[in-house]
C-alpha cells in the first residue's frame, strides 16, 4: 500500500469523497468533526476520555489510546484493501494539541507508532 504525505488539498471533503480507495489519517482534537461522516477517514486521538489533551504524566494511558487507534487503522486498511494511506503534511501532534511542544514523550511515542503505518 502506498503512503502519501498530503497537504490541505488532500483533506477537502470533495477530495475525500472522490477517493474512497484512499485511507485518510488526521489528528483528532475533539474540536474537528468535519470528517466523522466518512468511512475512509480515521482519527489519531490527541486527548483522553475526558477531552483533555494528552499530558506526559499519563504516558502509559496515552500509549494505550494511541496504540489502539493505530491497530484499528491497520486492521481497517487490511480489511478494505485501501490503495493509499494519506498522512497529513503537518505531523500529528503538531496541530492544536501541541504535543511536540508541550508533551515530548507522548509525541515521540506517537511518531514511532505512526511509522507502523508507513512500513
PDB file of C-alpha atoms in Angstrom:
ATOM      1  CA  UNK A   1       0.000   0.000   0.000  1.00  0.00           C
ATOM      2  CA  UNK A   2       1.353   3.395  -0.966  1.00  0.00           C
ATOM      3  CA  UNK A   3       1.754   6.106   1.670  1.00  0.00           C
ATOM      4  CA  UNK A   4       1.400   9.743   0.676  1.00  0.00           C
ATOM      5  CA  UNK A   5       2.063  12.776   2.803  1.00  0.00           C
ATOM      6  CA  UNK A   6      -0.607  15.244   1.847  1.00  0.00           C
ATOM      7  CA  UNK A   7      -1.299  18.883   2.434  1.00  0.00           C
ATOM      8  CA  UNK A   8      -4.656  20.542   2.880  1.00  0.00           C
ATOM      9  CA  UNK A   9      -5.652  19.783  -0.721  1.00  0.00           C
ATOM     10  CA  UNK A  10      -5.996  16.115   0.276  1.00  0.00           C
ATOM     11  CA  UNK A  11      -8.243  16.933   3.212  1.00  0.00           C
ATOM     12  CA  UNK A  12     -11.026  18.672   1.365  1.00  0.00           C
ATOM     13  CA  UNK A  13     -14.377  16.943   1.713  1.00  0.00           C
ATOM     14  CA  UNK A  14     -14.803  16.633  -2.035  1.00  0.00           C
ATOM     15  CA  UNK A  15     -11.377  15.014  -2.494  1.00  0.00           C
ATOM     16  CA  UNK A  16     -12.051  12.517   0.297  1.00  0.00           C
ATOM     17  CA  UNK A  17     -15.454  11.644  -1.144  1.00  0.00           C
ATOM     18  CA  UNK A  18     -13.994  11.216  -4.636  1.00  0.00           C
ATOM     19  CA  UNK A  19     -11.251   8.848  -3.354  1.00  0.00           C
ATOM     20  CA  UNK A  20     -12.945   6.073  -1.340  1.00  0.00           C
ATOM     21  CA  UNK A  21      -9.968   3.807  -2.121  1.00  0.00           C
ATOM     22  CA  UNK A  22      -7.682   6.057  -0.042  1.00  0.00           C
ATOM     23  CA  UNK A  23      -7.400   5.949   3.727  1.00  0.00           C
ATOM     24  CA  UNK A  24      -7.015   9.409   5.271  1.00  0.00           C
ATOM     25  CA  UNK A  25      -5.447   9.848   8.714  1.00  0.00           C
ATOM     26  CA  UNK A  26      -5.930  13.017  10.743  1.00  0.00           C
ATOM     27  CA  UNK A  27      -5.197  14.424  14.192  1.00  0.00           C
ATOM     28  CA  UNK A  28      -8.361  14.209  16.242  1.00  0.00           C
ATOM     29  CA  UNK A  29      -8.529  17.128  18.636  1.00  0.00           C
ATOM     30  CA  UNK A  30     -12.219  16.714  19.556  1.00  0.00           C
ATOM     31  CA  UNK A  31     -12.765  20.131  18.033  1.00  0.00           C
ATOM     32  CA  UNK A  32     -12.759  18.944  14.423  1.00  0.00           C
ATOM     33  CA  UNK A  33     -15.810  16.974  13.423  1.00  0.00           C
ATOM     34  CA  UNK A  34     -15.534  17.647   9.695  1.00  0.00           C
ATOM     35  CA  UNK A  35     -14.516  14.111   8.770  1.00  0.00           C
ATOM     36  CA  UNK A  36     -16.634  11.960  11.075  1.00  0.00           C
ATOM     37  CA  UNK A  37     -19.124  11.029   8.350  1.00  0.00           C
ATOM     38  CA  UNK A  38     -16.562   9.408   6.061  1.00  0.00           C
ATOM     39  CA  UNK A  39     -15.735   5.700   6.171  1.00  0.00           C
ATOM     40  CA  UNK A  40     -12.241   6.245   4.756  1.00  0.00           C
ATOM     41  CA  UNK A  41     -11.074   8.795   7.341  1.00  0.00           C
ATOM     42  CA  UNK A  42      -9.540   7.688  10.619  1.00  0.00           C
ATOM     43  CA  UNK A  43      -8.526   9.811  13.589  1.00  0.00           C
ATOM     44  CA  UNK A  44      -5.486   9.564  15.791  1.00  0.00           C
ATOM     45  CA  UNK A  45      -6.683  10.951  19.132  1.00  0.00           C
ATOM     46  CA  UNK A  46      -4.580  13.502  20.980  1.00  0.00           C
ATOM     47  CA  UNK A  47      -6.850  13.700  24.020  1.00  0.00           C
ATOM     48  CA  UNK A  48      -8.034  11.443  26.835  1.00  0.00           C
ATOM     49  CA  UNK A  49     -11.515  10.140  27.652  1.00  0.00           C
ATOM     50  CA  UNK A  50     -12.319  13.403  29.463  1.00  0.00           C
ATOM     51  CA  UNK A  51     -11.491  15.508  26.417  1.00  0.00           C
ATOM     52  CA  UNK A  52      -8.196  16.849  27.784  1.00  0.00           C
ATOM     53  CA  UNK A  53      -5.127  16.897  25.575  1.00  0.00           C
ATOM     54  CA  UNK A  54      -2.582  14.242  26.464  1.00  0.00           C
ATOM     55  CA  UNK A  55      -0.099  15.005  29.243  1.00  0.00           C
ATOM     56  CA  UNK A  56       3.173  13.130  29.674  1.00  0.00           C
ATOM     57  CA  UNK A  57       2.299  12.452  33.311  1.00  0.00           C
ATOM     58  CA  UNK A  58      -0.265   9.978  31.907  1.00  0.00           C
ATOM     59  CA  UNK A  59       2.138   8.475  29.375  1.00  0.00           C
ATOM     60  CA  UNK A  60       1.055   4.849  29.774  1.00  0.00           C
ATOM     61  CA  UNK A  61      -2.608   5.725  29.256  1.00  0.00           C
ATOM     62  CA  UNK A  62      -1.678   7.876  26.253  1.00  0.00           C
ATOM     63  CA  UNK A  63       0.315   4.997  24.774  1.00  0.00           C
ATOM     64  CA  UNK A  64      -2.631   2.655  25.146  1.00  0.00           C
ATOM     65  CA  UNK A  65      -5.022   5.059  23.373  1.00  0.00           C
ATOM     66  CA  UNK A  66      -2.536   5.715  20.555  1.00  0.00           C
ATOM     67  CA  UNK A  67      -1.695   2.021  20.161  1.00  0.00           C
ATOM     68  CA  UNK A  68      -5.383   1.081  19.931  1.00  0.00           C
ATOM     69  CA  UNK A  69      -6.012   3.766  17.302  1.00  0.00           C
ATOM     70  CA  UNK A  70      -3.080   2.606  15.141  1.00  0.00           C
ATOM     71  CA  UNK A  71      -4.160  -1.035  15.453  1.00  0.00           C
ATOM     72  CA  UNK A  72      -7.708  -0.120  14.389  1.00  0.00           C
ATOM     73  CA  UNK A  73      -6.367   1.749  11.365  1.00  0.00           C
ATOM     74  CA  UNK A  74      -4.115  -1.156  10.340  1.00  0.00           C
ATOM     75  CA  UNK A  75      -6.985  -3.642  10.661  1.00  0.00           C
ATOM     76  CA  UNK A  76      -9.289  -1.464   8.599  1.00  0.00           C
ATOM     77  CA  UNK A  77      -6.621  -0.866   5.979  1.00  0.00           C
ATOM     78  CA  UNK A  78      -6.139  -4.617   5.532  1.00  0.00           C
ATOM     79  CA  UNK A  79      -9.839  -5.404   5.623  1.00  0.00           C
ATOM     80  CA  UNK A  80     -10.781  -2.880   2.940  1.00  0.00           C
ATOM     81  CA  UNK A  81      -7.584  -3.030   0.883  1.00  0.00           C
ATOM     82  CA  UNK A  82      -7.084   0.700   0.556  1.00  0.00           C
ATOM     83  CA  UNK A  83      -4.688   1.597  -2.270  1.00  0.00           C
ATOM     84  CA  UNK A  84      -3.129   4.549  -0.498  1.00  0.00           C
ATOM     85  CA  UNK A  85      -2.784   5.913   3.018  1.00  0.00           C
ATOM     86  CA  UNK A  86      -2.718   9.700   3.216  1.00  0.00           C
ATOM     87  CA  UNK A  87      -0.969  11.172   6.248  1.00  0.00           C
ATOM     88  CA  UNK A  88      -1.213  14.898   6.949  1.00  0.00           C
ATOM     89  CA  UNK A  89       1.714  17.068   5.960  1.00  0.00           C
ATOM     90  CA  UNK A  90       1.673  18.647   9.424  1.00  0.00           C
ATOM     91  CA  UNK A  91       2.658  15.761  11.659  1.00  0.00           C
ATOM     92  CA  UNK A  92       0.050  14.500  14.088  1.00  0.00           C
ATOM     93  CA  UNK A  93       0.837  16.067  17.436  1.00  0.00           C
ATOM     94  CA  UNK A  94       1.871  19.347  15.829  1.00  0.00           C
ATOM     95  CA  UNK A  95      -1.674  20.585  15.425  1.00  0.00           C
ATOM     96  CA  UNK A  96      -3.919  22.072  18.077  1.00  0.00           C
ATOM     97  CA  UNK A  97      -2.739  19.538  20.669  1.00  0.00           C
ATOM     98  CA  UNK A  98       0.846  20.866  20.501  1.00  0.00           C
ATOM     99  CA  UNK A  99       2.166  17.537  21.798  1.00  0.00           C
ATOM    100  CA  UNK A 100       5.530  18.143  20.126  1.00  0.00           C
ATOM    101  CA  UNK A 101       5.949  21.296  22.159  1.00  0.00           C
ATOM    102  CA  UNK A 102       4.280  20.516  25.477  1.00  0.00           C
ATOM    103  CA  UNK A 103       4.362  16.706  25.838  1.00  0.00           C
ATOM    104  CA  UNK A 104       7.540  15.394  24.178  1.00  0.00           C
ATOM    105  CA  UNK A 105       7.388  11.814  25.498  1.00  0.00           C
ATOM    106  CA  UNK A 106       3.870  11.282  24.193  1.00  0.00           C
ATOM    107  CA  UNK A 107       4.802  12.937  20.912  1.00  0.00           C
ATOM    108  CA  UNK A 108       7.838  10.676  20.427  1.00  0.00           C
ATOM    109  CA  UNK A 109       5.711   7.587  21.088  1.00  0.00           C
ATOM    110  CA  UNK A 110       3.100   8.836  18.630  1.00  0.00           C
ATOM    111  CA  UNK A 111       5.758   9.331  15.941  1.00  0.00           C
ATOM    112  CA  UNK A 112       7.080   5.789  16.482  1.00  0.00           C
ATOM    113  CA  UNK A 113       3.596   4.311  16.223  1.00  0.00           C
ATOM    114  CA  UNK A 114       2.789   6.378  13.127  1.00  0.00           C
ATOM    115  CA  UNK A 115       5.804   4.816  11.428  1.00  0.00           C
ATOM    116  CA  UNK A 116       3.931   1.481  11.550  1.00  0.00           C
ATOM    117  CA  UNK A 117       1.532   2.936   9.010  1.00  0.00           C
ATOM    118  CA  UNK A 118       4.322   3.696   6.596  1.00  0.00           C
ATOM    119  CA  UNK A 119       6.182   0.373   6.722  1.00  0.00           C
TER     120      UNK A 119
END
